[in-house]
Coordinates of C-alpha atoms and ligand atoms in Angstrom, one line a residue:
M4 CA 99.9 54.9 118.4
T5 CA 100.1 52.2 121.1
E6 CA 97.2 51.0 123.3
Q7 CA 98.9 52.6 126.3
Q8 CA 99.1 56.1 124.8
A9 CA 96.6 58.6 126.1
L10 CA 94.0 59.7 123.6
A11 CA 94.0 63.3 122.3
H12 CA 91.4 65.8 123.5
I13 CA 91.3 67.4 120.2
G14 CA 92.8 67.1 116.7
V15 CA 93.9 69.5 114.1
V16 CA 93.9 68.7 110.3
G17 CA 95.9 71.0 108.1
L18 CA 99.2 72.3 109.6
A19 CA 100.0 75.3 107.5
V20 CA 100.4 78.7 109.4
M21 CA 97.0 78.7 111.1
G22 CA 96.6 75.0 111.9
S23 CA 100.1 74.6 113.3
N24 CA 99.7 77.7 115.5
L25 CA 96.3 76.5 116.7
A26 CA 97.6 73.1 117.5
R27 CA 100.5 74.7 119.5
N28 CA 98.0 76.9 121.3
F29 CA 95.9 73.8 122.4
A30 CA 99.1 72.0 123.5
S31 CA 100.4 74.9 125.5
R32 CA 97.1 75.0 127.5
G33 CA 97.7 71.4 128.5
H34 CA 95.6 69.6 125.9
T35 CA 96.8 66.5 124.1
V36 CA 96.5 67.3 120.4
A37 CA 96.4 64.9 117.5
V38 CA 97.9 66.5 114.4
Y39 CA 97.6 65.5 110.7
N40 CA 98.5 67.1 107.4
R41 CA 98.1 65.8 103.9
S42 CA 101.8 65.9 103.3
Y43 CA 103.6 64.5 106.3
E44 CA 106.5 67.0 106.2
K45 CA 104.5 69.7 107.9
T46 CA 103.5 67.3 110.7
A47 CA 107.0 66.2 111.2
L48 CA 108.3 69.8 111.2
L49 CA 105.7 70.8 113.8
V50 CA 106.6 68.0 116.2
E51 CA 110.4 68.5 115.6
E52 CA 110.3 72.3 116.2
H53 CA 107.6 72.5 118.9
G54 CA 107.1 69.0 120.3
N55 CA 108.5 70.2 123.6
E56 CA 105.7 72.8 124.0
G57 CA 103.1 70.2 125.0
S58 CA 101.7 66.8 124.1
F59 CA 101.2 66.1 120.3
L60 CA 100.1 62.9 118.7
P61 CA 101.3 63.0 115.1
A62 CA 99.4 60.9 112.6
K63 CA 100.4 59.7 109.1
S64 CA 96.9 58.9 107.9
I65 CA 93.4 60.2 108.6
E66 CA 92.5 56.8 110.0
E67 CA 95.4 56.9 112.5
F68 CA 94.5 60.5 113.3
V69 CA 90.8 59.6 114.0
A70 CA 91.9 56.6 116.1
S71 CA 94.0 58.8 118.3
L72 CA 91.1 61.0 119.4
E73 CA 89.0 60.5 122.6
R74 CA 85.2 60.3 122.2
P75 CA 83.3 62.2 121.2
R76 CA 86.0 62.9 118.7
R77 CA 86.7 66.5 117.9
A78 CA 88.7 67.5 114.9
I79 CA 89.3 71.0 113.7
I80 CA 90.0 71.4 110.0
M81 CA 92.4 74.3 109.0
V82 CA 92.9 73.8 105.3
Q83 CA 92.3 75.9 102.3
A84 CA 88.7 77.0 102.0
G85 CA 86.6 75.4 99.3
A86 CA 87.3 72.1 97.6
A87 CA 90.1 71.2 100.0
T88 CA 87.8 71.6 103.0
D89 CA 85.1 69.4 101.4
A90 CA 87.7 66.7 100.7
V91 CA 88.9 66.7 104.3
I92 CA 85.4 66.7 105.7
N93 CA 84.5 63.7 103.6
Q94 CA 87.6 61.8 104.7
L95 CA 86.9 62.5 108.3
A96 CA 83.2 61.7 108.1
D97 CA 84.1 58.3 106.5
A98 CA 86.4 57.5 109.4
M99 CA 84.3 58.9 112.3
E100 CA 81.3 57.7 114.2
P101 CA 77.9 59.2 115.1
G102 CA 78.2 61.8 117.8
D103 CA 81.7 62.9 116.7
I104 CA 82.3 66.6 115.9
I105 CA 83.9 68.0 112.7
I106 CA 84.9 71.6 113.1
D107 CA 85.8 73.8 110.1
G108 CA 88.0 76.6 111.4
G109 CA 88.8 78.0 107.9
N110 CA 87.2 81.0 106.3
A111 CA 84.3 79.1 104.7
L112 CA 81.4 80.9 103.0
Y113 CA 78.5 80.5 105.4
T114 CA 76.2 79.0 102.8
D115 CA 78.8 76.3 102.2
T116 CA 78.8 75.7 106.0
M117 CA 75.0 75.4 106.0
R118 CA 75.2 72.8 103.2
R119 CA 77.9 70.9 104.9
E120 CA 76.0 70.9 108.2
R121 CA 73.0 69.3 106.4
E122 CA 75.2 66.7 104.8
I123 CA 77.2 65.8 107.9
S124 CA 74.2 65.8 110.3
A125 CA 72.5 63.3 108.0
K126 CA 75.3 60.9 108.9
G127 CA 74.7 61.4 112.6
L128 CA 77.9 63.5 113.0
H129 CA 78.0 67.1 114.3
F130 CA 79.4 69.8 112.1
V131 CA 80.5 73.1 113.5
G132 CA 81.6 76.0 111.3
A133 CA 83.8 78.2 113.5
G134 CA 85.1 81.6 112.4
I135 CA 88.6 82.1 113.8
S136 CA 90.1 85.6 113.7
G137 CA 93.4 87.0 114.7
G138 CA 95.8 85.7 112.0
E139 CA 98.7 83.5 112.8
E140 CA 99.6 85.5 116.0
G141 CA 96.0 85.1 117.3
A142 CA 95.9 81.4 116.5
L143 CA 99.0 80.9 118.6
N144 CA 98.3 83.2 121.5
G145 CA 94.5 83.6 121.7
P146 CA 92.2 84.2 118.8
S147 CA 88.6 85.4 118.8
I148 CA 86.4 82.3 118.0
M149 CA 82.9 82.3 116.5
P150 CA 81.6 78.8 116.5
G151 CA 78.2 77.9 114.9
G152 CA 76.6 74.5 114.6
P153 CA 74.4 72.6 117.0
K154 CA 74.2 73.9 120.6
E155 CA 74.8 70.3 122.0
S156 CA 78.2 70.2 120.3
Y157 CA 79.2 73.4 122.0
E158 CA 78.8 71.7 125.4
S159 CA 81.6 69.4 124.6
L160 CA 83.6 71.7 122.4
G161 CA 83.1 75.1 124.1
P162 CA 85.4 74.6 127.1
L163 CA 88.2 73.5 124.8
L164 CA 87.8 76.5 122.4
E165 CA 87.4 78.9 125.3
S166 CA 90.6 77.6 126.8
I167 CA 92.6 78.8 123.8
A168 CA 90.7 82.0 123.0
A169 CA 91.9 85.5 123.9
V170 CA 90.5 86.8 127.3
V171 CA 89.4 90.3 128.0
D172 CA 88.3 91.3 131.5
G173 CA 88.2 87.7 132.5
V174 CA 85.8 86.8 129.6
P175 CA 87.0 84.5 126.8
C176 CA 86.6 85.8 123.3
C177 CA 84.5 82.8 122.2
T178 CA 80.8 82.0 122.5
H179 CA 78.3 79.8 120.7
I180 CA 76.9 82.0 117.9
G181 CA 74.0 80.0 116.6
A182 CA 73.0 77.1 114.4
D183 CA 74.7 75.8 111.2
G184 CA 76.4 78.7 109.3
A185 CA 75.9 81.4 112.0
G186 CA 79.5 81.4 113.1
H187 CA 80.9 81.7 109.6
F188 CA 78.3 84.4 108.7
V189 CA 79.3 86.5 111.7
K190 CA 83.1 86.0 110.9
M191 CA 82.4 87.1 107.3
V192 CA 80.7 90.3 108.5
H193 CA 83.6 90.8 111.0
N194 CA 86.0 90.7 108.0
G195 CA 83.8 93.1 106.1
I196 CA 84.0 95.6 109.0
E197 CA 87.7 95.0 109.0
Y198 CA 87.8 96.1 105.3
A199 CA 86.0 99.3 106.1
D200 CA 88.1 100.0 109.2
M201 CA 91.3 99.6 107.3
Q202 CA 90.0 101.8 104.5
V203 CA 89.0 104.7 106.8
I204 CA 92.4 104.5 108.4
G205 CA 93.9 104.6 104.9
E206 CA 91.8 107.6 104.0
A207 CA 92.9 109.5 107.2
Y208 CA 96.6 108.7 106.3
H209 CA 96.1 109.9 102.7
L210 CA 94.7 113.2 103.9
L211 CA 97.5 113.8 106.4
R212 CA 100.0 112.9 103.7
Y213 CA 98.6 114.7 100.7
A214 CA 96.5 117.5 102.1
A215 CA 98.5 118.3 105.3
R216 CA 101.8 117.2 103.5
M217 CA 103.1 115.4 106.6
T218 CA 105.8 112.7 106.4
P219 CA 105.1 109.1 107.2
A220 CA 107.1 109.4 110.4
E221 CA 105.0 112.4 111.5
I222 CA 101.8 110.6 110.6
S223 CA 103.0 107.6 112.6
D224 CA 103.3 109.8 115.7
V225 CA 99.7 111.1 115.1
F226 CA 98.4 107.5 114.9
K227 CA 100.3 106.7 118.1
E228 CA 98.6 109.6 119.8
W229 CA 95.2 108.6 118.4
N230 CA 95.7 105.1 119.8
T231 CA 95.6 106.5 123.3
G232 CA 92.0 107.8 122.9
D233 CA 88.6 106.8 121.3
L234 CA 90.4 105.2 118.4
D235 CA 92.5 102.8 120.6
S236 CA 92.6 99.7 118.5
Y237 CA 94.9 97.0 117.0
L238 CA 94.5 98.4 113.5
V239 CA 95.5 102.0 114.5
E240 CA 98.4 100.6 116.6
I241 CA 99.8 98.6 113.6
T242 CA 99.3 101.6 111.3
A243 CA 101.7 103.6 113.4
E244 CA 104.2 100.7 113.2
V245 CA 103.9 100.4 109.4
L246 CA 104.3 104.2 108.8
A247 CA 107.4 104.3 111.0
Q248 CA 109.1 101.5 109.1
V249 CA 112.1 102.5 106.9
D250 CA 113.0 100.4 103.9
A251 CA 116.5 99.0 104.4
E252 CA 117.3 98.9 100.7
T253 CA 116.4 102.4 99.7
G254 CA 116.3 104.3 103.0
Q255 CA 112.8 105.5 102.0
P256 CA 109.8 105.1 104.3
L257 CA 108.6 101.6 103.5
I258 CA 105.1 102.9 102.7
D259 CA 106.5 104.7 99.7
V260 CA 108.0 101.6 98.2
I261 CA 104.9 99.4 98.6
V262 CA 102.8 99.2 95.5
D263 CA 99.4 101.0 96.1
S264 CA 97.3 98.0 95.0
A265 CA 95.5 96.1 97.7
G266 CA 94.7 92.4 97.6
Q267 CA 91.7 90.6 98.9
K268 CA 90.8 87.1 99.6
G269 CA 87.0 87.4 99.3
T270 CA 85.4 87.8 102.7
G271 CA 84.7 91.5 102.1
R272 CA 83.1 90.8 98.8
W273 CA 81.0 88.0 100.4
T274 CA 79.8 90.5 103.1
V275 CA 78.7 92.9 100.4
K276 CA 77.0 90.3 98.3
A277 CA 75.1 89.0 101.3
A278 CA 74.2 92.5 102.3
L279 CA 72.8 93.1 98.8
D280 CA 70.7 89.9 99.1
L281 CA 69.5 91.0 102.6
G282 CA 68.7 94.5 101.4
I283 CA 71.0 96.1 104.0
A284 CA 72.9 99.3 103.2
T285 CA 76.5 98.4 104.1
T286 CA 77.9 101.3 102.1
G287 CA 81.1 101.6 104.2
I288 CA 82.1 98.0 103.6
G289 CA 81.0 98.2 100.0
E290 CA 83.1 101.3 99.3
A291 CA 86.0 99.6 101.0
V292 CA 85.8 96.6 98.8
F293 CA 85.4 98.8 95.7
A294 CA 88.4 100.9 96.8
R295 CA 90.6 97.8 96.9
A296 CA 89.2 96.7 93.4
L297 CA 90.0 100.2 91.9
S298 CA 93.4 100.2 93.5
G299 CA 94.1 96.9 91.7
A300 CA 92.9 98.2 88.3
R301 CA 96.4 99.3 87.5
T302 CA 96.2 99.4 83.7
Q303 CA 93.1 101.6 83.9
R304 CA 94.7 103.8 86.6
T305 CA 97.8 104.3 84.5
A306 CA 95.7 105.4 81.6
A307 CA 93.9 107.9 83.7
V308 CA 96.7 109.4 85.9
G309 CA 97.4 112.9 84.7
N310 CA 94.9 112.4 81.9
L311 CA 91.6 113.4 83.4
P312 CA 90.6 117.0 84.1
A313 CA 90.6 117.7 87.8
G314 CA 88.8 121.1 87.7
T315 CA 90.0 123.9 90.0
L316 CA 91.8 122.5 93.0
T317 CA 93.0 124.3 96.1
T318 CA 95.3 123.6 99.1
L319 CA 94.8 123.8 102.8
E320 CA 97.3 126.8 102.9
A321 CA 95.3 128.7 100.2
L322 CA 92.1 128.1 102.3
G323 CA 93.9 129.2 105.4
V324 CA 93.2 126.0 107.2
D325 CA 95.2 125.5 110.4
R326 CA 97.2 122.2 110.3
A327 CA 96.5 121.2 113.9
D328 CA 92.7 121.8 113.4
F329 CA 92.8 119.8 110.2
I330 CA 94.5 116.8 111.9
E331 CA 91.8 116.9 114.7
D332 CA 89.0 117.1 112.0
V333 CA 90.5 114.1 110.3
R334 CA 90.5 112.1 113.5
R335 CA 86.9 112.9 114.1
A336 CA 85.9 112.1 110.5
L337 CA 87.7 108.7 110.9
Y338 CA 85.9 108.0 114.2
A339 CA 82.5 108.9 112.7
S340 CA 83.0 106.9 109.5
K341 CA 84.2 103.9 111.5
L342 CA 81.1 104.1 113.7
V343 CA 78.9 104.0 110.6
A344 CA 80.8 100.9 109.3
Y345 CA 80.2 99.1 112.6
A346 CA 76.5 100.2 112.7
Q347 CA 76.0 98.9 109.2
G348 CA 77.8 95.6 109.9
F349 CA 75.6 95.0 113.0
D350 CA 72.6 95.8 110.8
E351 CA 73.7 93.0 108.4
I352 CA 74.2 90.6 111.3
K353 CA 70.7 91.3 112.7
A354 CA 69.2 90.9 109.2
G355 CA 71.1 87.6 108.6
G356 CA 69.9 86.4 111.9
V357 CA 66.3 87.0 111.0
E358 CA 66.7 85.5 107.5
N359 CA 68.3 82.3 108.8
N360 CA 66.4 81.9 112.1
W361 CA 69.6 82.5 114.2
E362 CA 69.2 84.2 117.5
L363 CA 72.3 86.4 117.0
R364 CA 73.1 88.6 120.0
P365 CA 75.1 91.8 118.8
G366 CA 76.2 92.5 122.4
D367 CA 77.8 89.0 122.6
L368 CA 79.6 89.6 119.3
A369 CA 81.0 93.0 120.5
T370 CA 82.2 91.1 123.6
I371 CA 84.1 88.4 121.8
W372 CA 85.6 90.9 119.3
R373 CA 87.2 92.9 122.1
G374 CA 90.3 90.7 122.0
G375 CA 92.1 88.3 119.7
C376 CA 90.7 89.5 116.4
I377 CA 91.9 92.1 113.9
I378 CA 89.2 94.6 114.7
R379 CA 89.8 94.5 118.4
A380 CA 89.3 98.0 119.8
K381 CA 88.5 99.8 123.0
F382 CA 85.2 101.1 121.7
L383 CA 83.8 97.6 121.3
N384 CA 83.1 97.9 125.1
R385 CA 80.8 100.8 124.2
I386 CA 79.1 98.7 121.5
K387 CA 78.7 95.8 123.9
E388 CA 77.0 98.2 126.4
A389 CA 74.8 99.7 123.8
Y390 CA 73.3 96.4 122.7
E391 CA 73.1 95.1 126.2
T392 CA 71.1 98.1 127.2
D393 CA 68.8 97.8 124.2
P394 CA 69.1 94.6 122.2
E395 CA 66.4 96.0 119.8
L396 CA 68.5 99.1 119.0
Q397 CA 67.4 100.3 115.5
S398 CA 70.9 101.5 114.7
L399 CA 74.1 101.7 116.7
L400 CA 74.0 105.4 115.8
L401 CA 70.8 105.8 117.9
D402 CA 72.5 104.6 121.1
P403 CA 72.6 107.6 123.4
Y404 CA 76.4 107.3 124.0
F405 CA 77.2 107.1 120.2
K406 CA 74.6 109.8 119.4
G407 CA 76.5 112.1 121.8
E408 CA 79.8 111.1 120.2
V409 CA 78.6 111.9 116.7
A410 CA 77.2 115.2 117.9
N411 CA 80.8 116.1 118.6
L412 CA 82.2 114.7 115.4
V413 CA 79.7 115.7 112.7
D414 CA 80.9 119.3 112.0
S415 CA 84.5 118.0 111.6
W416 CA 83.3 115.2 109.4
R417 CA 81.5 117.6 107.1
R418 CA 84.5 119.9 106.9
V419 CA 86.8 117.0 106.0
V420 CA 84.5 115.8 103.2
V421 CA 84.2 119.3 101.7
L422 CA 87.9 120.0 102.0
S423 CA 88.9 116.7 100.4
T424 CA 86.6 117.3 97.5
Q425 CA 88.1 120.8 97.0
L426 CA 91.5 119.3 97.1
G427 CA 90.6 116.5 94.7
L428 CA 91.6 113.7 97.2
P429 CA 89.5 110.5 97.2
I430 CA 87.7 109.6 100.4
P431 CA 85.1 107.0 99.4
V432 CA 84.2 105.8 102.9
F433 CA 84.4 109.1 104.7
A434 CA 82.1 110.7 102.1
S435 CA 79.6 107.8 101.6
S436 CA 79.3 107.3 105.3
L437 CA 78.4 110.9 105.8
S438 CA 75.8 110.5 103.0
Y439 CA 74.5 107.4 104.7
Y440 CA 74.2 109.3 108.0
D441 CA 72.4 112.2 106.3
S442 CA 70.0 109.7 104.5
L443 CA 69.2 108.0 107.8
R444 CA 68.3 111.3 109.5
S445 CA 66.4 112.8 106.6
E446 CA 62.7 113.2 106.9
R447 CA 62.2 112.9 103.1
L448 CA 64.3 111.0 100.7
P449 CA 64.3 111.2 96.9
A450 CA 62.8 107.7 96.8
A451 CA 59.3 109.3 96.4
L452 CA 60.4 110.5 93.0
I453 CA 61.8 107.0 92.2
Q454 CA 58.4 105.5 93.0
G455 CA 56.8 108.1 90.7
Q456 CA 59.2 107.2 87.9
R457 CA 58.7 103.4 88.5
D458 CA 54.9 103.9 88.3
F459 CA 55.3 106.0 85.1
F460 CA 57.3 103.5 83.1
G461 CA 56.2 100.2 84.7
A462 CA 52.9 100.7 86.5
H463 CA 54.7 99.5 89.7
T464 CA 52.3 101.6 91.9
Y465 CA 53.2 103.7 94.9
E466 CA 51.9 104.2 98.4
R467 CA 50.5 107.6 99.6
T468 CA 51.5 109.5 102.7
D469 CA 47.9 110.3 103.6
K470 CA 46.0 106.9 103.2
P471 CA 46.7 103.2 103.0
G472 CA 46.8 101.1 99.9
H473 CA 48.6 101.0 96.5
F474 CA 48.0 103.5 93.8
H475 CA 48.7 104.0 90.1
T476 CA 48.4 107.2 88.0
L477 CA 47.1 106.6 84.5
W478 CA 50.2 108.4 83.0
S479 CA 49.4 107.7 79.3
G480 CA 45.7 108.3 79.8
D481 CA 44.0 111.2 81.6
R482 CA 46.4 111.1 84.5
T483 CA 43.8 110.3 87.1
E484 CA 44.7 108.0 90.0
V485 CA 43.4 104.5 90.6
Q486 CA 43.7 102.5 93.7
T487 CA 45.1 99.0 93.0
S488 CA 44.9 97.4 96.4
Ligands
NBP128 P1 96.2 77.6 103.6 O1 94.8 78.2 103.4 O2 97.3 78.1 102.9 O3 96.0 76.0 103.3 C1 97.1 75.2 103.3 C2 96.7 73.9 104.0 O4 95.7 73.2 103.3 C3 97.9 72.9 104.0 O5 97.9 72.2 105.3 C4 97.6 72.0 102.9 O6 98.1 70.7 102.9 C5 96.1 71.9 103.0 N1 95.4 71.3 101.9 C6 95.2 71.8 100.6 BR1 95.8 73.4 100.0 N2 94.5 71.0 99.8 C7 94.2 70.0 100.6 C8 93.5 68.8 100.3 N3 92.9 68.6 99.1 N4 93.4 67.8 101.3 C9 94.0 68.0 102.5 N5 94.7 69.2 102.8 C10 94.8 70.1 101.8 O7 96.5 77.6 105.2 P2 96.3 78.7 106.3 O8 96.8 80.0 105.8 O9 96.9 78.2 107.5 O10 94.8 78.9 106.5 C11 93.9 77.8 106.9 C12 92.5 78.2 106.9 O11 92.3 79.3 107.9 C13 92.0 78.8 105.6 O12 90.6 78.5 105.4 C14 92.1 80.3 105.8 O13 91.2 81.0 105.0 C15 91.8 80.4 107.3 N6 92.3 81.6 107.9 C16 93.5 82.0 107.7 C17 94.0 83.2 108.3 C18 95.4 83.7 108.1 O14 95.8 84.7 108.6 N7 96.2 82.9 107.3 C19 93.2 83.8 109.3 C20 92.0 83.3 109.6 C21 91.5 82.2 108.9 P3 99.6 70.4 102.3 O15 100.6 70.9 103.2 O16 99.6 68.9 102.1 O17 99.6 71.2 101.0

């Protein structure tokens, strides 16, 4: 770089799919972007193929990259999560000066982000963990961005990030989420919700295919139709596309030649682990993660297929179920189960906020998830309104609008769970979400018995419904009750 050259507004380190698209997005919005990748080939390729889209400052070393940034320097890291991210953070921190901002835009575990924030802030630098959703297309054209870190750094960084984010109703899909790991925590739960959303769509497909015996092309049309109503969302839209695709080699529907074993990179699992630690029942996300794990247990599945008794199964025809009615019931069960997954995800977000002293605002999250990200959906507008009307909402399911929706869905939901069971078709999220819903609205839960058992074998004590305090029954003595506190 020569002295005369303008400095870059922002820099991107790591120019694989996400980083190169993000750099192009910044450049296309008129920002000068410094770009650096460990191996120079990716940097050279980006400038060669897309150099005409805007102003790029390619660098061959971290030092050259840092020197090409205006102050306070702002560098976004888009490298593999884990050790690679730590390595790049340390290189940048060594070359930067107090007040500069290091942003990790990868999918880091939020507790790693909290640790990194402590380490980097001790050096006088700012560290921002920013969740970025939308895959490669979003990175290029407008992702949903969830930046954490210190509020002061958002003053300098926010306008830059907002300029490349997706925009819905004039509002950018980017806002400061909260201190240290808040952005990555929220991105993690977003991904967990994405797991559940994909699984409920999968369960609906499975029922239309194997209960209603529809072809993938027919089901594609059903999803297209559903995408015009309450279920209007990116995931429903792409489902219709995938189901319509025909394999060029075999002439079969592509869905039939894809191995039914789903991969995962870990954010769903992290969401469930964090929920377990926080004591939040994210059953929909949990079942979705387990469903992917079971789909991947191919040796075990091969041993079990055709080899486990199914009991007496029936068919929709034998039960006299009308196909059109069944399709509508499945749509309603999908909508209700999806609502439960979002309600649970927001519960986890609220609990994570309390645990980590982040002032997380569910309404703001629903707002920035309306565009750019994988779970973008029309009904996020309703979630936004629900939390704006009552930020203290005990559950999304208790919002008057959603309560009214579930009132219209619940009978169909119950029918679908019963029918699927009678047909022997797996619906882990549909069924567990209905159980969660029934648990939530039950006046009495079997937990009273569990407390009795715990007191019997471990003297763990119980509380009484009619007076305060903790009590223990002398089970191995005369079975009288003593008050312990
Ligand atoms: P990858 O996750 O595949 O990482 C490849 C990049 O990391 C390359 O630039 C590579 O440099 C660099 N890198 C590695 Br690997 N080790 C390094 C090291 N020790 N030092 C410096 N650089 C190193 O890239 P991606 O798919 O573009 O994703 C980037 C981040 O964004 C990840 O954290 C990912 O989880 C997250 N993310 C991805 C998506 C998506 O849809 N792909 C969506 C949202 C978030 P090299 O070229 O020299 O090998």
